mmCIF file of C-alpha atoms in Angstrom:
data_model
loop_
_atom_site.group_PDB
_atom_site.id
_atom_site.type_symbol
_atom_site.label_atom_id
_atom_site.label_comp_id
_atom_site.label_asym_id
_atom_site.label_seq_id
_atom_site.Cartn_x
_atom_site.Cartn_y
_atom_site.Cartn_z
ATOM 1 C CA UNK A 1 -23.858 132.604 -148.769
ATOM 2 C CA UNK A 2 -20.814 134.646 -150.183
ATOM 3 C CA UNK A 3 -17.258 132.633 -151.085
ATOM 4 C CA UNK A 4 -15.538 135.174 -148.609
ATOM 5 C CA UNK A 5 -18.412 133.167 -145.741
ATOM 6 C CA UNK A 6 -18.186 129.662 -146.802
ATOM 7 C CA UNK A 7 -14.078 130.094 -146.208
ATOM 8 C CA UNK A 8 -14.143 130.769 -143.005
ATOM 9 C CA UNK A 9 -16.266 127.916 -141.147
ATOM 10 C CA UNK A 10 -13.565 126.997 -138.787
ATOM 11 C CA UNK A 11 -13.376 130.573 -137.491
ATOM 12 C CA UNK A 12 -17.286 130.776 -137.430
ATOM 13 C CA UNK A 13 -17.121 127.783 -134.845
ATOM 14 C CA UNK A 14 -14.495 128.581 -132.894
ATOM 15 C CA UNK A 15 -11.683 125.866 -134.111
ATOM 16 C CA UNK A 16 -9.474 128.385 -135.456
ATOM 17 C CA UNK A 17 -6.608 126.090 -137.269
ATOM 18 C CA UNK A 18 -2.709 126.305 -136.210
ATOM 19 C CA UNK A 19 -1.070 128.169 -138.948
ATOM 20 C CA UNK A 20 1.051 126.343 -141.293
ATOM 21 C CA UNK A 21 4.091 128.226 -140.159
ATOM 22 C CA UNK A 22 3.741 127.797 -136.712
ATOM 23 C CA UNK A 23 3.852 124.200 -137.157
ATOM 24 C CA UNK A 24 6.904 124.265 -139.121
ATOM 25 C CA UNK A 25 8.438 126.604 -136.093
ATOM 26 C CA UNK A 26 7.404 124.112 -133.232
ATOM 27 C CA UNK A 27 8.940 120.892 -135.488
ATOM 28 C CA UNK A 28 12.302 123.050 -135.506
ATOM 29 C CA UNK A 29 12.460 123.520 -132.307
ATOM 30 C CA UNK A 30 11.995 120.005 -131.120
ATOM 31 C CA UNK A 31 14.585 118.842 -134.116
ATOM 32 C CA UNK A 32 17.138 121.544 -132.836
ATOM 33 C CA UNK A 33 16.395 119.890 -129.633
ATOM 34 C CA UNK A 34 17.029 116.565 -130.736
ATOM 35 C CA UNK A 35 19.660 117.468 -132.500
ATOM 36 C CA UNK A 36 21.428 118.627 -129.527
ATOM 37 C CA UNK A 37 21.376 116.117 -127.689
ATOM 38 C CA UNK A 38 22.591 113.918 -130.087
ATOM 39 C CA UNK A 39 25.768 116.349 -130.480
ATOM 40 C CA UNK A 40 26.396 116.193 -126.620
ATOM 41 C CA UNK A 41 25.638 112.499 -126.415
ATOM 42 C CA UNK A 42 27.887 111.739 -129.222
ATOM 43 C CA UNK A 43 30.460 114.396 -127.844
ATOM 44 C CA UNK A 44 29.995 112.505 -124.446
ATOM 45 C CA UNK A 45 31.139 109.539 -125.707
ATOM 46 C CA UNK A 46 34.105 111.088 -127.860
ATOM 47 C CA UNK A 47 35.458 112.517 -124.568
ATOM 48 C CA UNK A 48 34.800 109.255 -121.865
ATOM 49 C CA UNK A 49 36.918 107.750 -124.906
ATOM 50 C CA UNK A 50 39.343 110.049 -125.294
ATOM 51 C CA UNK A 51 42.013 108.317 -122.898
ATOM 52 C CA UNK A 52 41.943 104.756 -124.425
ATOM 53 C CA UNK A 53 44.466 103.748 -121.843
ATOM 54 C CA UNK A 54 45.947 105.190 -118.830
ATOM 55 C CA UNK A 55 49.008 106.194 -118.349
ATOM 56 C CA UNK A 56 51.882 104.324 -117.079
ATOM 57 C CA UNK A 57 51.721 105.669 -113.218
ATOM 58 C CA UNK A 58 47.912 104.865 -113.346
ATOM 59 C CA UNK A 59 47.713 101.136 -111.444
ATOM 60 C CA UNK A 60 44.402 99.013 -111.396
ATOM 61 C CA UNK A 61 42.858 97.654 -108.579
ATOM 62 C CA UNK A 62 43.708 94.268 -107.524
ATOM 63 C CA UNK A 63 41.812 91.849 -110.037
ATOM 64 C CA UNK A 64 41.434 94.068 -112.456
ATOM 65 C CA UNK A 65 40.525 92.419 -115.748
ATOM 66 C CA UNK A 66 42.937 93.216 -119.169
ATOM 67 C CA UNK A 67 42.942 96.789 -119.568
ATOM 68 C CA UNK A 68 40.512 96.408 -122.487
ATOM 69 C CA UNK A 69 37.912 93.718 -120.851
ATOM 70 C CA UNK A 70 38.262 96.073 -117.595
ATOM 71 C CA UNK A 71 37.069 99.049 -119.375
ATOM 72 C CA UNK A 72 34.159 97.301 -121.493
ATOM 73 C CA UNK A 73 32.900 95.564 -117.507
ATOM 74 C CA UNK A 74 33.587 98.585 -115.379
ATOM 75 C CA UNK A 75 30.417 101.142 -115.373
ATOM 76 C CA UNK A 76 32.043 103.550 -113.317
ATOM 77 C CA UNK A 77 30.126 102.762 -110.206
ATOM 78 C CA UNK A 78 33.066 103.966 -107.519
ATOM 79 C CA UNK A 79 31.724 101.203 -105.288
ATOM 80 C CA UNK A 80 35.242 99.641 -105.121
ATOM 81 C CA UNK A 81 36.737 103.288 -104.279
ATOM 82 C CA UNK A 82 34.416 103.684 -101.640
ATOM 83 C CA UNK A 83 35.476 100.444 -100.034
ATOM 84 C CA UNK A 84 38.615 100.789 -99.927
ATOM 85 C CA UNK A 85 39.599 101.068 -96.218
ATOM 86 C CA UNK A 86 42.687 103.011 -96.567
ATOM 87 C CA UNK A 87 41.452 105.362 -99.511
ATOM 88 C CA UNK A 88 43.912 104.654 -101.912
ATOM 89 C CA UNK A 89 41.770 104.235 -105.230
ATOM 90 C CA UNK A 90 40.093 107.188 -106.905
ATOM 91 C CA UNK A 91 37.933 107.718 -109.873
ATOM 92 C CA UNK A 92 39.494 109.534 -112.655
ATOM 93 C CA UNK A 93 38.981 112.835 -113.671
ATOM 94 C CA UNK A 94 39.221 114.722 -117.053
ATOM 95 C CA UNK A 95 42.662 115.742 -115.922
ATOM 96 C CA UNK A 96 43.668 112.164 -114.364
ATOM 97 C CA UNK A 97 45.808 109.913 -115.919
ATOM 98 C CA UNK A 98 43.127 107.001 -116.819
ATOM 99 C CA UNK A 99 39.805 106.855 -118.707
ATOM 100 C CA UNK A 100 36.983 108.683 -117.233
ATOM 101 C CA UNK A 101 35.353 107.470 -114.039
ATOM 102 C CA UNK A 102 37.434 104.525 -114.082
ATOM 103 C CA UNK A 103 39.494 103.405 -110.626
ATOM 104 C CA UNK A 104 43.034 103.893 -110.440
ATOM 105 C CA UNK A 105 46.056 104.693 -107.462
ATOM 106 C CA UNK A 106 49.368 106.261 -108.082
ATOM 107 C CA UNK A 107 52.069 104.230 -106.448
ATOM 108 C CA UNK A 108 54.326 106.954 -105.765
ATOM 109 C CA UNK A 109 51.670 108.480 -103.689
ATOM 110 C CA UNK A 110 50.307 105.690 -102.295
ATOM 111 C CA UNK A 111 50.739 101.884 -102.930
ATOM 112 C CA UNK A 112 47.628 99.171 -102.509
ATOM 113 C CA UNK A 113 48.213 97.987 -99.083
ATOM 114 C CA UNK A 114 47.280 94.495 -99.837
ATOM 115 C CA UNK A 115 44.445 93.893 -97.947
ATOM 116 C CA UNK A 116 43.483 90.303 -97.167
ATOM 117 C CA UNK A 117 39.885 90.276 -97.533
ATOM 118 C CA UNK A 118 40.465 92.281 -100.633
ATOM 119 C CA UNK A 119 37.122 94.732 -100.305
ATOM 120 C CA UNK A 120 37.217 96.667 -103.232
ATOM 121 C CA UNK A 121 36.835 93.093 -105.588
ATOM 122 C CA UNK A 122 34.456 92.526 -103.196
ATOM 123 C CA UNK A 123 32.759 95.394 -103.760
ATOM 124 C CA UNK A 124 32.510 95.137 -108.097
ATOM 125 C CA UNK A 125 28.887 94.077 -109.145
ATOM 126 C CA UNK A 126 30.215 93.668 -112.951
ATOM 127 C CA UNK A 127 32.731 91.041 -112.688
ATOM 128 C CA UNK A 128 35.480 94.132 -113.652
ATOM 129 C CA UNK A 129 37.795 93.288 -110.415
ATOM 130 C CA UNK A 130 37.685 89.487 -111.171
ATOM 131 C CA UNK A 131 35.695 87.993 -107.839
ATOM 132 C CA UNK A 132 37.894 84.749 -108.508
ATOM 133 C CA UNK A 133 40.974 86.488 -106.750
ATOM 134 C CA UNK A 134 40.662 85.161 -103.131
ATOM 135 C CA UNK A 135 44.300 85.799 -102.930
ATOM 136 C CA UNK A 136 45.712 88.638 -102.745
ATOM 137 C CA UNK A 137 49.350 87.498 -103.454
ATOM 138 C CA UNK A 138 48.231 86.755 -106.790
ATOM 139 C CA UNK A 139 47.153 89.745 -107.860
ATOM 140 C CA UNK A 140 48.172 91.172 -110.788
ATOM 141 C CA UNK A 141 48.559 95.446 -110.571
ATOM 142 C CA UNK A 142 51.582 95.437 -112.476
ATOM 143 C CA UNK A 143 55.224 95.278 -112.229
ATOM 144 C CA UNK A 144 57.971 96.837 -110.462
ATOM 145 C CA UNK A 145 60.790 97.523 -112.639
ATOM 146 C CA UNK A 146 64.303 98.974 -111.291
ATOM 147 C CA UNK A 147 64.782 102.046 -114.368
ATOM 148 C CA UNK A 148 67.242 103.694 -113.384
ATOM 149 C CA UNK A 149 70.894 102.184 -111.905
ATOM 150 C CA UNK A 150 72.687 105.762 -112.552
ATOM 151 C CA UNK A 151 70.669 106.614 -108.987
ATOM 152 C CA UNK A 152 70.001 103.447 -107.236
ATOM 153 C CA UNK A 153 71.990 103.630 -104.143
ATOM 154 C CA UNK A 154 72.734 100.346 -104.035
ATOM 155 C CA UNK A 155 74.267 100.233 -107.423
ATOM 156 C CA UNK A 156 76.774 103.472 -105.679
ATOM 157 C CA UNK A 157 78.138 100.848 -103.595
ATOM 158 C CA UNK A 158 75.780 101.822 -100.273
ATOM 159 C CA UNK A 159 73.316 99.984 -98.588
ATOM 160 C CA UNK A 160 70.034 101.606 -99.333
ATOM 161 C CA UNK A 161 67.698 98.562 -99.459
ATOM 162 C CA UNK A 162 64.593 100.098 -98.230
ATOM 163 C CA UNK A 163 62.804 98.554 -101.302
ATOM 164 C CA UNK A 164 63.224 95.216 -100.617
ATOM 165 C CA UNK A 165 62.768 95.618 -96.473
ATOM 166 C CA UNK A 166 59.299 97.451 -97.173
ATOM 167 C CA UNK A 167 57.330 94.695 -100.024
ATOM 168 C CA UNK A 168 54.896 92.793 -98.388
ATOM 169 C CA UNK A 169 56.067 89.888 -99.644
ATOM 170 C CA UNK A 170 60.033 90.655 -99.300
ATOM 171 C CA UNK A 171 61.836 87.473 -100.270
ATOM 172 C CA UNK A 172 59.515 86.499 -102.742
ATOM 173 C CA UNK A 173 58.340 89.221 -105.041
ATOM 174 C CA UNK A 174 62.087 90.852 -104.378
ATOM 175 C CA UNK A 175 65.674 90.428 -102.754
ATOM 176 C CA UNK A 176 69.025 91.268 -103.047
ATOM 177 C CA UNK A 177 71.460 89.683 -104.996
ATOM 178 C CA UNK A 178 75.059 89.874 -105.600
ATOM 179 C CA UNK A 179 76.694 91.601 -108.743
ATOM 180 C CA UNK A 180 80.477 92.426 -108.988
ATOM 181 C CA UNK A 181 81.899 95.616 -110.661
ATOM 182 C CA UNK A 182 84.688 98.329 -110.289
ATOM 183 C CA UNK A 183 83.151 99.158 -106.992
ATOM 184 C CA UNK A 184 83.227 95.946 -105.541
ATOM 185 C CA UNK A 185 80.794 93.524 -104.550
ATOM 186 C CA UNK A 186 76.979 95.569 -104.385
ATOM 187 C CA UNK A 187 73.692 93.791 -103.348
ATOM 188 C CA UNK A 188 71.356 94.474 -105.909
ATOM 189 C CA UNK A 189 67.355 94.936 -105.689
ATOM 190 C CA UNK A 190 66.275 92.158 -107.971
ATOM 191 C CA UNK A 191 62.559 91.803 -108.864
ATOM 192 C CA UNK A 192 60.479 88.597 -109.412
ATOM 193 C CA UNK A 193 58.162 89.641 -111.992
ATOM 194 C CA UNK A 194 56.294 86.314 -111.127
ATOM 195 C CA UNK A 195 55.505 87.060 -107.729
ATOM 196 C CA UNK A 196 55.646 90.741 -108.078
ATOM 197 C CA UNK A 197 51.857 91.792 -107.468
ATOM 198 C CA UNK A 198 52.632 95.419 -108.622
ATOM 199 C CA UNK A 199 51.208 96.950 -105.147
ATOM 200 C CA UNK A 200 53.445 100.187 -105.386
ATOM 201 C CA UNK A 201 55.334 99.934 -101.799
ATOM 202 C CA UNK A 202 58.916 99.657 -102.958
ATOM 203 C CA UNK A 203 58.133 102.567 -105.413
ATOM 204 C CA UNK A 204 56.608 104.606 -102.700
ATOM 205 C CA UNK A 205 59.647 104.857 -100.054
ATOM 206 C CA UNK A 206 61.937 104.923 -102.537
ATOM 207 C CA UNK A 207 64.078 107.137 -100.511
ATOM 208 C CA UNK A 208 65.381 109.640 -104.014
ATOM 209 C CA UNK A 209 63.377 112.308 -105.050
ATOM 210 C CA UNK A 210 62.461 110.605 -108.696
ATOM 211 C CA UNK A 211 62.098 106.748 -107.582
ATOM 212 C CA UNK A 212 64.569 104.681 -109.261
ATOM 213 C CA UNK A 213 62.298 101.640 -108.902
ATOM 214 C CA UNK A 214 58.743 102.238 -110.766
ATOM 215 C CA UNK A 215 55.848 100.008 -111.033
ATOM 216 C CA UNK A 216 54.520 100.066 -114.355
ATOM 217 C CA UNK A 217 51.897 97.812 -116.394
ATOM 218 C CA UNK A 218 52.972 94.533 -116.771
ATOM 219 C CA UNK A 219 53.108 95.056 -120.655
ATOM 220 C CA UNK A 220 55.130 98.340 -120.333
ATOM 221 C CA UNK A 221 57.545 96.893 -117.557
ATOM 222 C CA UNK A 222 58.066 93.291 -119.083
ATOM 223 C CA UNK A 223 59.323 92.511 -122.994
ATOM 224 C CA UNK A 224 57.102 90.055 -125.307
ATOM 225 C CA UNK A 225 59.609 87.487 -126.858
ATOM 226 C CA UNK A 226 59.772 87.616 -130.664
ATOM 227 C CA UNK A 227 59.338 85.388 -132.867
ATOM 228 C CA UNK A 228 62.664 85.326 -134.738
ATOM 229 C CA UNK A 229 66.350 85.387 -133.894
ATOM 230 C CA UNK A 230 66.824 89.100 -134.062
ATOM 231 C CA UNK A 231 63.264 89.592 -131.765
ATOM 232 C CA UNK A 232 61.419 91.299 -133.997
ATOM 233 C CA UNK A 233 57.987 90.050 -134.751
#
């Protein structure tokens, strides 16, 4: 038998052998593969993390853990935003103003309305909207916070008022109290950051065009004493 017979067996049987290089082209492909997803995964998660907090209109749902245990427990489920009987929550978008897929209102457009049976903690499987709020007067969606006096009517000397005669819990979470200046005696909206709940309403018919009473996050609308004299920490 020649050399030129004796190196071709495989051929003489019919098992021709995969060429070296065409083994080396089908491991590139599935590493390019791999590698790809990798890149979007890792891209994914760069993005969905992108908005470490949401912005200051952004509000929670009632129960809504600490902004950083809420994000860790929520898995974007929408199961509280689909409860919601009055459609006030949503799940934000790229261009929304809270972390990806995570549930949020806008008080200026509409405010929680407080419900009683409070569905949408119902509604959380993770724990996220804490299920021990049976309460809804002690819920916690933030603050409201009167920012600006310059366009308060009340602080003009008229009798606007329509933030303390709309709050669910008028008496309590905020009132009017008296506060002398050039003008006279005026009847100022005073908030009760201890009973406020942070549901939005005063900030909602806030009759101005730019609401002069804003509900913000409780650590945006409330200071942290210091630790010294001059309140620095």
């Amino acid at each position: 038998m020649s050399d030129q017979e004796q190196s071709r067996p495989d051929q003489e049987q019919g098992q021709p052998e995969i060429a070296e290089p065409e083994r080396r082209k089908a491991f590139k492909k599935v590493f390019k593969k791999l590698g790809a997803a990798v890149v979007v995964t890792m891209l994914g998660r760069a993005m969905i993390s992108a908005k470490p907090a949401p912005a200051a209109l952004a509000l929670r749902p009632p129960g809504a853990l600490p902004e950083k245990e809420f994000d860790a427990a929520c898995i974007r489920c929408g199961l509280c935003v689909e409860d919601c009987p009055f459609d006030i929550l949503h799940l934000a978008s790229w261009t929304d103003p809270a972390p990806l897929g995570t549930p949020y209102f806008t008080a200026r457009n509409e405010p929680c309305r407080m419900c009683y049976d409070i569905p949408c903690v119902k509604a959380c499987p993770t724990g996220a909207l804490n299920p021990l709020l049976v309460d809804i007067k002690k819920a916690d969606m933030g603050v409201a916070v009167l920012v600006d006096h310059e366009t308060c009517l009340n602080y003009k000397g008229l009798t606007c008022s329509i933030c303390v005669r709309v709050c669910p819990i008028r008496g309590e979470a905020i009132s009017l109290k008296p506060m002398s200046n050039e003008l006279g005696v005026l009847q100022i909206p005073t908030v009760d950051s201890s009973k406020c709940t942070g549901c939005g309403t005063c900030e909602k018919h806030c009759v101005l065009e730019e609401a002069a009473i804003r509900v913000l996050p409780r650590n945006l609308g409330l200071g942290i004493s210091g630790t010294h004299a001059v309140g620095r920490r």
